[in-house]
PDB file of C-alpha atoms in Angstrom:
ATOM      1  CA  UNK G   1     129.563  82.815  87.509  1.00 43.00           C
ATOM      2  CA  UNK G   2     130.419  85.596  89.921  1.00 49.00           C
ATOM      3  CA  UNK G   3     127.207  85.723  91.897  1.00 55.00           C
ATOM      4  CA  UNK G   4     129.171  85.990  95.125  1.00 53.00           C
ATOM      5  CA  UNK G   5     129.756  89.648  94.293  1.00 52.00           C
ATOM      6  CA  UNK G   6     128.292  90.505  97.659  1.00 58.00           C
ATOM      7  CA  UNK G   7     129.502  88.489 100.592  1.00 57.00           C
ATOM      8  CA  UNK G   8     126.775  86.573 102.401  1.00 58.00           C
ATOM      9  CA  UNK G   9     126.533  87.227 106.128  1.00 55.00           C
ATOM     10  CA  UNK G  10     128.328  84.007 106.983  1.00 56.00           C
ATOM     11  CA  UNK G  11     131.459  85.260 105.240  1.00 55.00           C
ATOM     12  CA  UNK G  12     131.468  88.680 106.847  1.00 55.00           C
ATOM     13  CA  UNK G  13     133.118  89.384 110.143  1.00 65.00           C
ATOM     14  CA  UNK G  14     130.275  88.308 112.395  1.00 77.00           C
ATOM     15  CA  UNK G  15     130.658  90.887 115.122  1.00 81.00           C
ATOM     16  CA  UNK G  16     130.787  93.845 112.778  1.00 82.00           C
ATOM     17  CA  UNK G  17     127.735  92.598 110.933  1.00 84.00           C
ATOM     18  CA  UNK G  18     125.800  92.206 114.165  1.00 88.00           C
ATOM     19  CA  UNK G  19     126.769  95.723 115.266  1.00 90.00           C
ATOM     20  CA  UNK G  20     125.690  97.140 111.905  1.00 91.00           C
ATOM     21  CA  UNK G  21     122.373  95.317 112.069  1.00 93.00           C
ATOM     22  CA  UNK G  22     121.810  96.693 115.564  1.00 94.00           C
ATOM     23  CA  UNK G  23     122.466 100.222 114.351  1.00 94.00           C
ATOM     24  CA  UNK G  24     120.113  99.834 111.374  1.00 95.00           C
ATOM     25  CA  UNK G  25     117.280  97.860 112.937  1.00 96.00           C
ATOM     26  CA  UNK G  26     117.546  98.495 116.682  1.00 95.00           C
ATOM     27  CA  UNK G  27     115.670  96.016 118.840  1.00 95.00           C
ATOM     28  CA  UNK G  28     114.399  94.136 115.778  1.00 96.00           C
ATOM     29  CA  UNK G  29     117.959  93.464 114.542  1.00 96.00           C
ATOM     30  CA  UNK G  30     118.013  89.809 115.565  1.00 95.00           C
ATOM     31  CA  UNK G  31     114.701  89.098 113.830  1.00 96.00           C
ATOM     32  CA  UNK G  32     115.724  90.815 110.590  1.00 97.00           C
ATOM     33  CA  UNK G  33     119.164  89.213 110.657  1.00 96.00           C
ATOM     34  CA  UNK G  34     117.536  85.810 111.163  1.00 96.00           C
ATOM     35  CA  UNK G  35     115.225  86.292 108.174  1.00 96.00           C
ATOM     36  CA  UNK G  36     118.093  87.571 106.013  1.00 96.00           C
ATOM     37  CA  UNK G  37     120.386  84.704 106.965  1.00 95.00           C
ATOM     38  CA  UNK G  38     117.702  82.148 106.126  1.00 96.00           C
ATOM     39  CA  UNK G  39     117.072  83.792 102.763  1.00 96.00           C
ATOM     40  CA  UNK G  40     120.757  84.037 101.884  1.00 97.00           C
ATOM     41  CA  UNK G  41     121.249  80.372 102.857  1.00 97.00           C
ATOM     42  CA  UNK G  42     118.417  79.357 100.517  1.00 97.00           C
ATOM     43  CA  UNK G  43     119.939  81.423  97.716  1.00 98.00           C
ATOM     44  CA  UNK G  44     123.445  80.002  98.278  1.00 98.00           C
ATOM     45  CA  UNK G  45     122.168  76.430  98.560  1.00 98.00           C
ATOM     46  CA  UNK G  46     120.072  76.736  95.377  1.00 98.00           C
ATOM     47  CA  UNK G  47     123.038  78.199  93.493  1.00 98.00           C
ATOM     48  CA  UNK G  48     125.358  75.418  94.697  1.00 98.00           C
ATOM     49  CA  UNK G  49     122.862  72.714  93.796  1.00 98.00           C
ATOM     50  CA  UNK G  50     121.471  74.060  90.511  1.00 98.00           C
ATOM     51  CA  UNK G  51     124.526  75.922  89.160  1.00 98.00           C
ATOM     52  CA  UNK G  52     122.432  78.586  87.422  1.00 98.00           C
ATOM     53  CA  UNK G  53     124.039  80.644  84.651  1.00 97.00           C
ATOM     54  CA  UNK G  54     123.401  84.341  84.172  1.00 97.00           C
ATOM     55  CA  UNK G  55     120.696  85.240  81.665  1.00 96.00           C
ATOM     56  CA  UNK G  56     121.230  87.056  79.503  1.00 95.00           C
ATOM     57  CA  UNK G  57     124.982  86.378  79.318  1.00 93.00           C
ATOM     58  CA  UNK G  58     125.682  90.079  78.724  1.00 93.00           C
ATOM     59  CA  UNK G  59     123.927  92.532  81.079  1.00 93.00           C
ATOM     60  CA  UNK G  60     121.039  94.456  79.492  1.00 92.00           C
ATOM     61  CA  UNK G  61     121.585  97.481  81.690  1.00 84.00           C
ATOM     62  CA  UNK G  62     125.236  98.520  81.719  1.00 72.00           C
TER      63      UNK G  62
ATOM     64  CA  UNK P   1     130.964  97.786 105.279  1.00 70.00           C
ATOM     65  CA  UNK P   2     129.933  99.724 102.169  1.00 66.00           C
ATOM     66  CA  UNK P   3     126.393  98.374 102.414  1.00 69.00           C
ATOM     67  CA  UNK P   4     126.041  99.747 105.908  1.00 70.00           C
ATOM     68  CA  UNK P   5     127.413 103.147 104.976  1.00 65.00           C
ATOM     69  CA  UNK P   6     125.095 103.323 101.978  1.00 66.00           C
ATOM     70  CA  UNK P   7     122.131 102.368 104.121  1.00 66.00           C
ATOM     71  CA  UNK P   8     122.768 104.373 107.164  1.00 61.00           C
ATOM     72  CA  UNK P   9     123.958 107.919 106.483  1.00 55.00           C
ATOM     73  CA  UNK P  10     121.195 109.620 108.447  1.00 52.00           C
ATOM     74  CA  UNK P  11     121.530 107.431 111.501  1.00 49.00           C
ATOM     75  CA  UNK P  12     125.289 107.773 111.527  1.00 49.00           C
ATOM     76  CA  UNK P  13     125.256 111.537 111.417  1.00 47.00           C
ATOM     77  CA  UNK P  14     122.558 111.948 114.020  1.00 45.00           C
ATOM     78  CA  UNK P  15     123.565 109.150 116.349  1.00 46.00           C
ATOM     79  CA  UNK P  16     124.792 111.374 119.149  1.00 48.00           C
ATOM     80  CA  UNK P  17     122.042 113.960 119.003  1.00 51.00           C
ATOM     81  CA  UNK P  18     118.768 112.132 119.404  1.00 59.00           C
ATOM     82  CA  UNK P  19     118.204 108.568 120.522  1.00 73.00           C
ATOM     83  CA  UNK P  20     114.444 108.770 120.070  1.00 75.00           C
ATOM     84  CA  UNK P  21     114.737 109.718 116.398  1.00 75.00           C
ATOM     85  CA  UNK P  22     117.083 106.781 115.884  1.00 88.00           C
ATOM     86  CA  UNK P  23     114.667 104.391 117.503  1.00 92.00           C
ATOM     87  CA  UNK P  24     111.801 105.621 115.380  1.00 93.00           C
ATOM     88  CA  UNK P  25     113.886 105.311 112.220  1.00 95.00           C
ATOM     89  CA  UNK P  26     115.015 101.807 113.232  1.00 96.00           C
ATOM     90  CA  UNK P  27     111.441 100.748 113.878  1.00 96.00           C
ATOM     91  CA  UNK P  28     110.281 102.031 110.484  1.00 97.00           C
ATOM     92  CA  UNK P  29     113.242 100.472 108.693  1.00 97.00           C
ATOM     93  CA  UNK P  30     112.628  97.106 110.392  1.00 97.00           C
ATOM     94  CA  UNK P  31     108.962  97.115 109.460  1.00 97.00           C
ATOM     95  CA  UNK P  32     109.654  98.062 105.827  1.00 98.00           C
ATOM     96  CA  UNK P  33     112.430  95.467 105.532  1.00 98.00           C
ATOM     97  CA  UNK P  34     110.425  92.668 107.124  1.00 97.00           C
ATOM     98  CA  UNK P  35     107.541  93.349 104.745  1.00 97.00           C
ATOM     99  CA  UNK P  36     109.926  93.190 101.792  1.00 97.00           C
ATOM    100  CA  UNK P  37     111.508  89.923 102.958  1.00 97.00           C
ATOM    101  CA  UNK P  38     108.017  88.472 103.365  1.00 96.00           C
ATOM    102  CA  UNK P  39     107.188  89.556  99.824  1.00 97.00           C
ATOM    103  CA  UNK P  40     110.216  87.626  98.539  1.00 97.00           C
ATOM    104  CA  UNK P  41     109.150  84.592 100.569  1.00 95.00           C
ATOM    105  CA  UNK P  42     105.656  84.841  99.114  1.00 95.00           C
ATOM    106  CA  UNK P  43     107.171  84.965  95.611  1.00 97.00           C
ATOM    107  CA  UNK P  44     109.069  81.696  96.172  1.00 97.00           C
ATOM    108  CA  UNK P  45     107.921  78.943  93.798  1.00 97.00           C
ATOM    109  CA  UNK P  46     105.455  81.276  92.061  1.00 97.00           C
ATOM    110  CA  UNK P  47     105.376  81.839  88.297  1.00 98.00           C
ATOM    111  CA  UNK P  48     106.734  85.366  87.972  1.00 98.00           C
ATOM    112  CA  UNK P  49     106.789  87.650  84.950  1.00 98.00           C
ATOM    113  CA  UNK P  50     109.949  89.744  84.694  1.00 98.00           C
ATOM    114  CA  UNK P  51     109.802  93.026  82.885  1.00 97.00           C
ATOM    115  CA  UNK P  52     113.401  93.861  81.985  1.00 96.00           C
ATOM    116  CA  UNK P  53     115.462  96.503  80.274  1.00 95.00           C
ATOM    117  CA  UNK P  54     115.405  96.633  76.446  1.00 92.00           C
ATOM    118  CA  UNK P  55     111.704  95.667  76.578  1.00 92.00           C
ATOM    119  CA  UNK P  56     112.558  92.062  77.391  1.00 94.00           C
ATOM    120  CA  UNK P  57     109.774  90.090  79.068  1.00 95.00           C
ATOM    121  CA  UNK P  58     110.342  86.611  80.421  1.00 97.00           C
ATOM    122  CA  UNK P  59     108.610  84.205  82.786  1.00 98.00           C
ATOM    123  CA  UNK P  60     110.172  81.871  85.318  1.00 98.00           C
ATOM    124  CA  UNK P  61     109.566  80.163  88.656  1.00 98.00           C
ATOM    125  CA  UNK P  62     111.099  82.288  91.384  1.00 98.00           C
ATOM    126  CA  UNK P  63     113.630  80.523  93.616  1.00 98.00           C
ATOM    127  CA  UNK P  64     115.393  83.031  95.853  1.00 98.00           C
ATOM    128  CA  UNK P  65     117.040  86.426  96.018  1.00 97.00           C
ATOM    129  CA  UNK P  66     120.285  87.318  97.728  1.00 96.00           C
ATOM    130  CA  UNK P  67     119.752  89.678 100.639  1.00 95.00           C
ATOM    131  CA  UNK P  68     121.287  92.665  98.875  1.00 94.00           C
ATOM    132  CA  UNK P  69     118.794  92.269  95.994  1.00 96.00           C
ATOM    133  CA  UNK P  70     121.505  91.931  93.353  1.00 96.00           C
ATOM    134  CA  UNK P  71     120.511  88.556  91.866  1.00 98.00           C
ATOM    135  CA  UNK P  72     117.344  86.492  91.474  1.00 98.00           C
ATOM    136  CA  UNK P  73     117.745  82.733  91.195  1.00 98.00           C
ATOM    137  CA  UNK P  74     114.983  81.265  88.973  1.00 98.00           C
ATOM    138  CA  UNK P  75     114.045  77.977  87.300  1.00 98.00           C
ATOM    139  CA  UNK P  76     112.360  77.167  83.988  1.00 98.00           C
ATOM    140  CA  UNK P  77     113.169  80.557  82.491  1.00 98.00           C
ATOM    141  CA  UNK P  78     111.167  81.016  79.270  1.00 97.00           C
ATOM    142  CA  UNK P  79     113.522  83.038  77.073  1.00 94.00           C
ATOM    143  CA  UNK P  80     112.793  84.083  73.478  1.00 89.00           C
ATOM    144  CA  UNK P  81     115.222  81.339  72.407  1.00 89.00           C
ATOM    145  CA  UNK P  82     113.847  78.528  74.541  1.00 94.00           C
ATOM    146  CA  UNK P  83     113.714  77.397  78.147  1.00 97.00           C
ATOM    147  CA  UNK P  84     116.790  77.719  80.353  1.00 97.00           C
ATOM    148  CA  UNK P  85     116.365  75.239  83.193  1.00 98.00           C
ATOM    149  CA  UNK P  86     118.311  77.167  85.835  1.00 98.00           C
ATOM    150  CA  UNK P  87     119.220  80.842  85.641  1.00 98.00           C
ATOM    151  CA  UNK P  88     120.317  83.928  87.530  1.00 98.00           C
ATOM    152  CA  UNK P  89     118.814  87.288  86.633  1.00 98.00           C
ATOM    153  CA  UNK P  90     120.753  90.430  87.472  1.00 97.00           C
ATOM    154  CA  UNK P  91     118.451  92.725  89.401  1.00 97.00           C
ATOM    155  CA  UNK P  92     120.045  95.652  87.527  1.00 96.00           C
ATOM    156  CA  UNK P  93     118.497  94.193  84.336  1.00 97.00           C
ATOM    157  CA  UNK P  94     115.041  93.937  85.909  1.00 97.00           C
ATOM    158  CA  UNK P  95     112.636  96.881  86.002  1.00 97.00           C
ATOM    159  CA  UNK P  96     109.772  95.072  87.679  1.00 98.00           C
ATOM    160  CA  UNK P  97     108.385  91.626  88.311  1.00 97.00           C
ATOM    161  CA  UNK P  98     104.859  90.496  89.077  1.00 97.00           C
ATOM    162  CA  UNK P  99     102.897  87.481  90.208  1.00 97.00           C
ATOM    163  CA  UNK P 100      99.382  86.529  91.213  1.00 94.00           C
ATOM    164  CA  UNK P 101      98.462  85.365  94.679  1.00 88.00           C
TER     165      UNK P 101
ATOM    166  CA  UNK T   1     113.298 116.382  95.979  1.00 69.00           C
ATOM    167  CA  UNK T   2     115.755 113.630  96.802  1.00 83.00           C
ATOM    168  CA  UNK T   3     116.259 110.735  94.419  1.00 93.00           C
ATOM    169  CA  UNK T   4     113.917 107.867  95.321  1.00 96.00           C
ATOM    170  CA  UNK T   5     116.821 105.650  96.402  1.00 95.00           C
ATOM    171  CA  UNK T   6     118.279 108.295  98.718  1.00 95.00           C
ATOM    172  CA  UNK T   7     115.185 108.899 100.799  1.00 96.00           C
ATOM    173  CA  UNK T   8     114.815 107.955 104.450  1.00 95.00           C
ATOM    174  CA  UNK T   9     112.651 105.241 106.023  1.00 96.00           C
ATOM    175  CA  UNK T  10     110.321 108.027 107.229  1.00 96.00           C
ATOM    176  CA  UNK T  11     109.874 109.314 103.691  1.00 97.00           C
ATOM    177  CA  UNK T  12     109.220 105.834 102.277  1.00 97.00           C
ATOM    178  CA  UNK T  13     106.842 105.005 105.107  1.00 97.00           C
ATOM    179  CA  UNK T  14     104.583 107.877 104.014  1.00 97.00           C
ATOM    180  CA  UNK T  15     103.731 105.933 100.842  1.00 98.00           C
ATOM    181  CA  UNK T  16     102.759 102.704 102.598  1.00 97.00           C
ATOM    182  CA  UNK T  17      99.061 101.863 102.221  1.00 97.00           C
ATOM    183  CA  UNK T  18      98.555 104.698  99.705  1.00 97.00           C
ATOM    184  CA  UNK T  19      97.232 104.137  96.205  1.00 97.00           C
ATOM    185  CA  UNK T  20     100.093 105.305  93.968  1.00 98.00           C
ATOM    186  CA  UNK T  21     101.427 105.537  90.456  1.00 98.00           C
ATOM    187  CA  UNK T  22     105.082 104.519  90.188  1.00 98.00           C
ATOM    188  CA  UNK T  23     106.954 105.838  87.174  1.00 97.00           C
ATOM    189  CA  UNK T  24     109.919 103.714  86.184  1.00 96.00           C
ATOM    190  CA  UNK T  25     112.599 103.471  83.544  1.00 90.00           C
ATOM    191  CA  UNK T  26     111.348 104.017  79.940  1.00 84.00           C
ATOM    192  CA  UNK T  27     108.321 105.997  81.195  1.00 88.00           C
ATOM    193  CA  UNK T  28     106.540 102.809  82.198  1.00 93.00           C
ATOM    194  CA  UNK T  29     104.070 103.327  84.992  1.00 96.00           C
ATOM    195  CA  UNK T  30     102.446 100.990  87.472  1.00 96.00           C
ATOM    196  CA  UNK T  31      99.480 101.611  89.744  1.00 96.00           C
ATOM    197  CA  UNK T  32      98.615  99.887  92.977  1.00 96.00           C
ATOM    198  CA  UNK T  33      98.659 100.093  96.746  1.00 96.00           C
ATOM    199  CA  UNK T  34     102.068 100.251  98.414  1.00 98.00           C
ATOM    200  CA  UNK T  35     102.757  97.318 100.738  1.00 97.00           C
ATOM    201  CA  UNK T  36     106.333  98.343 101.443  1.00 98.00           C
ATOM    202  CA  UNK T  37     109.506 100.006 100.207  1.00 98.00           C
ATOM    203  CA  UNK T  38     112.620  97.923 100.809  1.00 98.00           C
ATOM    204  CA  UNK T  39     115.087 100.094 102.781  1.00 97.00           C
ATOM    205  CA  UNK T  40     118.029  98.169 101.260  1.00 96.00           C
ATOM    206  CA  UNK T  41     117.164  98.362  97.537  1.00 97.00           C
ATOM    207  CA  UNK T  42     114.429 101.063  97.568  1.00 97.00           C
ATOM    208  CA  UNK T  43     112.235  98.598  95.660  1.00 98.00           C
ATOM    209  CA  UNK T  44     108.496  99.288  95.819  1.00 98.00           C
ATOM    210  CA  UNK T  45     105.991  96.481  96.385  1.00 98.00           C
ATOM    211  CA  UNK T  46     102.539  97.210  94.949  1.00 98.00           C
ATOM    212  CA  UNK T  47      99.365  95.206  95.429  1.00 96.00           C
ATOM    213  CA  UNK T  48      96.442  95.504  93.077  1.00 93.00           C
ATOM    214  CA  UNK T  49      93.048  93.928  92.913  1.00 83.00           C
ATOM    215  CA  UNK T  50      92.299  93.948  89.187  1.00 72.00           C
ATOM    216  CA  UNK T  51      88.582  93.860  88.421  1.00 73.00           C
ATOM    217  CA  UNK T  52      89.075  91.418  85.571  1.00 71.00           C
ATOM    218  CA  UNK T  53      90.997  88.890  87.656  1.00 66.00           C
ATOM    219  CA  UNK T  54      89.948  86.867  90.636  1.00 75.00           C
ATOM    220  CA  UNK T  55      93.267  86.975  92.440  1.00 85.00           C
ATOM    221  CA  UNK T  56      95.192  89.988  93.638  1.00 91.00           C
ATOM    222  CA  UNK T  57      98.526  90.586  91.992  1.00 94.00           C
ATOM    223  CA  UNK T  58     101.790  91.773  93.453  1.00 97.00           C
ATOM    224  CA  UNK T  59     104.392  93.787  91.585  1.00 97.00           C
ATOM    225  CA  UNK T  60     107.920  94.590  92.744  1.00 98.00           C
ATOM    226  CA  UNK T  61     109.512  97.600  91.027  1.00 98.00           C
ATOM    227  CA  UNK T  62     113.268  97.553  91.559  1.00 98.00           C
ATOM    228  CA  UNK T  63     114.544 100.663  93.311  1.00 97.00           C
ATOM    229  CA  UNK T  64     117.169 101.464  90.697  1.00 96.00           C
ATOM    230  CA  UNK T  65     114.430 101.771  88.046  1.00 96.00           C
ATOM    231  CA  UNK T  66     112.051 104.019  90.031  1.00 97.00           C
ATOM    232  CA  UNK T  67     112.010 107.631  88.839  1.00 95.00           C
ATOM    233  CA  UNK T  68     108.907 108.958  90.574  1.00 96.00           C
ATOM    234  CA  UNK T  69     106.067 107.933  92.882  1.00 97.00           C
ATOM    235  CA  UNK T  70     102.829 109.931  92.994  1.00 97.00           C
ATOM    236  CA  UNK T  71     100.030 109.408  95.495  1.00 97.00           C
ATOM    237  CA  UNK T  72      96.638 108.947  93.816  1.00 97.00           C
ATOM    238  CA  UNK T  73      94.490 108.220  96.853  1.00 96.00           C
ATOM    239  CA  UNK T  74      94.936 107.655 100.557  1.00 96.00           C
ATOM    240  CA  UNK T  75      94.547 104.282 102.178  1.00 95.00           C
ATOM    241  CA  UNK T  76      92.345 103.399 105.124  1.00 94.00           C
ATOM    242  CA  UNK T  77      92.942 101.158 108.146  1.00 94.00           C
ATOM    243  CA  UNK T  78      90.725  98.659 106.343  1.00 92.00           C
ATOM    244  CA  UNK T  79      92.821  98.638 103.156  1.00 91.00           C
ATOM    245  CA  UNK T  80      95.940  98.245 105.297  1.00 93.00           C
ATOM    246  CA  UNK T  81      94.644  95.195 107.160  1.00 91.00           C
ATOM    247  CA  UNK T  82      93.245  93.652 103.960  1.00 88.00           C
ATOM    248  CA  UNK T  83      96.645  94.041 102.298  1.00 90.00           C
ATOM    249  CA  UNK T  84      98.548  92.824 105.336  1.00 90.00           C
ATOM    250  CA  UNK T  85      96.486  89.654 105.533  1.00 88.00           C
ATOM    251  CA  UNK T  86      97.739  88.689 102.054  1.00 88.00           C
ATOM    252  CA  UNK T  87     101.350  88.718 103.215  1.00 86.00           C
ATOM    253  CA  UNK T  88     101.128  87.956 106.898  1.00 75.00           C
ATOM    254  CA  UNK T  89      98.773  85.030 107.441  1.00 67.00           C
ATOM    255  CA  UNK T  90      99.450  85.178 111.200  1.00 61.00           C
ATOM    256  CA  UNK T  91      98.061  88.682 111.380  1.00 50.00           C
ATOM    257  CA  UNK T  92      94.908  87.630 109.559  1.00 44.00           C
ATOM    258  CA  UNK T  93      94.268  84.985 112.186  1.00 47.00           C
ATOM    259  CA  UNK T  94      94.810  87.435 115.004  1.00 47.00           C
ATOM    260  CA  UNK T  95      92.415  89.867 113.342  1.00 44.00           C
ATOM    261  CA  UNK T  96      89.939  87.073 112.718  1.00 41.00           C
ATOM    262  CA  UNK T  97      89.979  87.786 108.973  1.00 36.00           C
TER     263      UNK T  97
END
């Protein structure tokens, strides 16, 4: 599968990501980034462990 | 990054003019985003009904979403042709999804 | 009016806690109270308390599928805190709910 179409935060240049988060979320940036990182880690871990396949195989909405 | 540019056109263009407006927008965006992330957390391990394009309706146990809301990882997906144990749904295929608390 | 996805956090915020009807792809429509609009995907989270069911239900309408959102009725501070307590158990404790 190609579910890594969007790079998780860990694979982005860390400093740029932090600066972007600061610009978007201001003083709450660290909190939001923490929640997002945890969620992306869960998603990545589940995908590594369970090896899910896309359903349906062909996108419904092209 | 493209995600940032897509998200942040208003803040970028007004960044030099008014710091207070930026702060207000950041506060609102943070609150809206945190609520959404909490919704996804609440959905974890729940039986969710997915209402998809082409009038497709399926049920599955929700696992996780990527942070850009492009893919949902689910288990026990009840498809018209049987149960797929582990699956990824493309969010572009999904119109809405619902669950009970 | 701007496309739903292109609106600002301020514009989305105005729908929070309001009773709305969301029109989506294929003319489907969904009613409920807005808990949030995700600023990343423009997805709308609705809560409803169906009379026929004991438990409240939550529906997420993906931002790409949203064509229109109409306000049906305004929320109150009470509806906001009731809704919040479903998602944020910490808040419920603070409020004594």
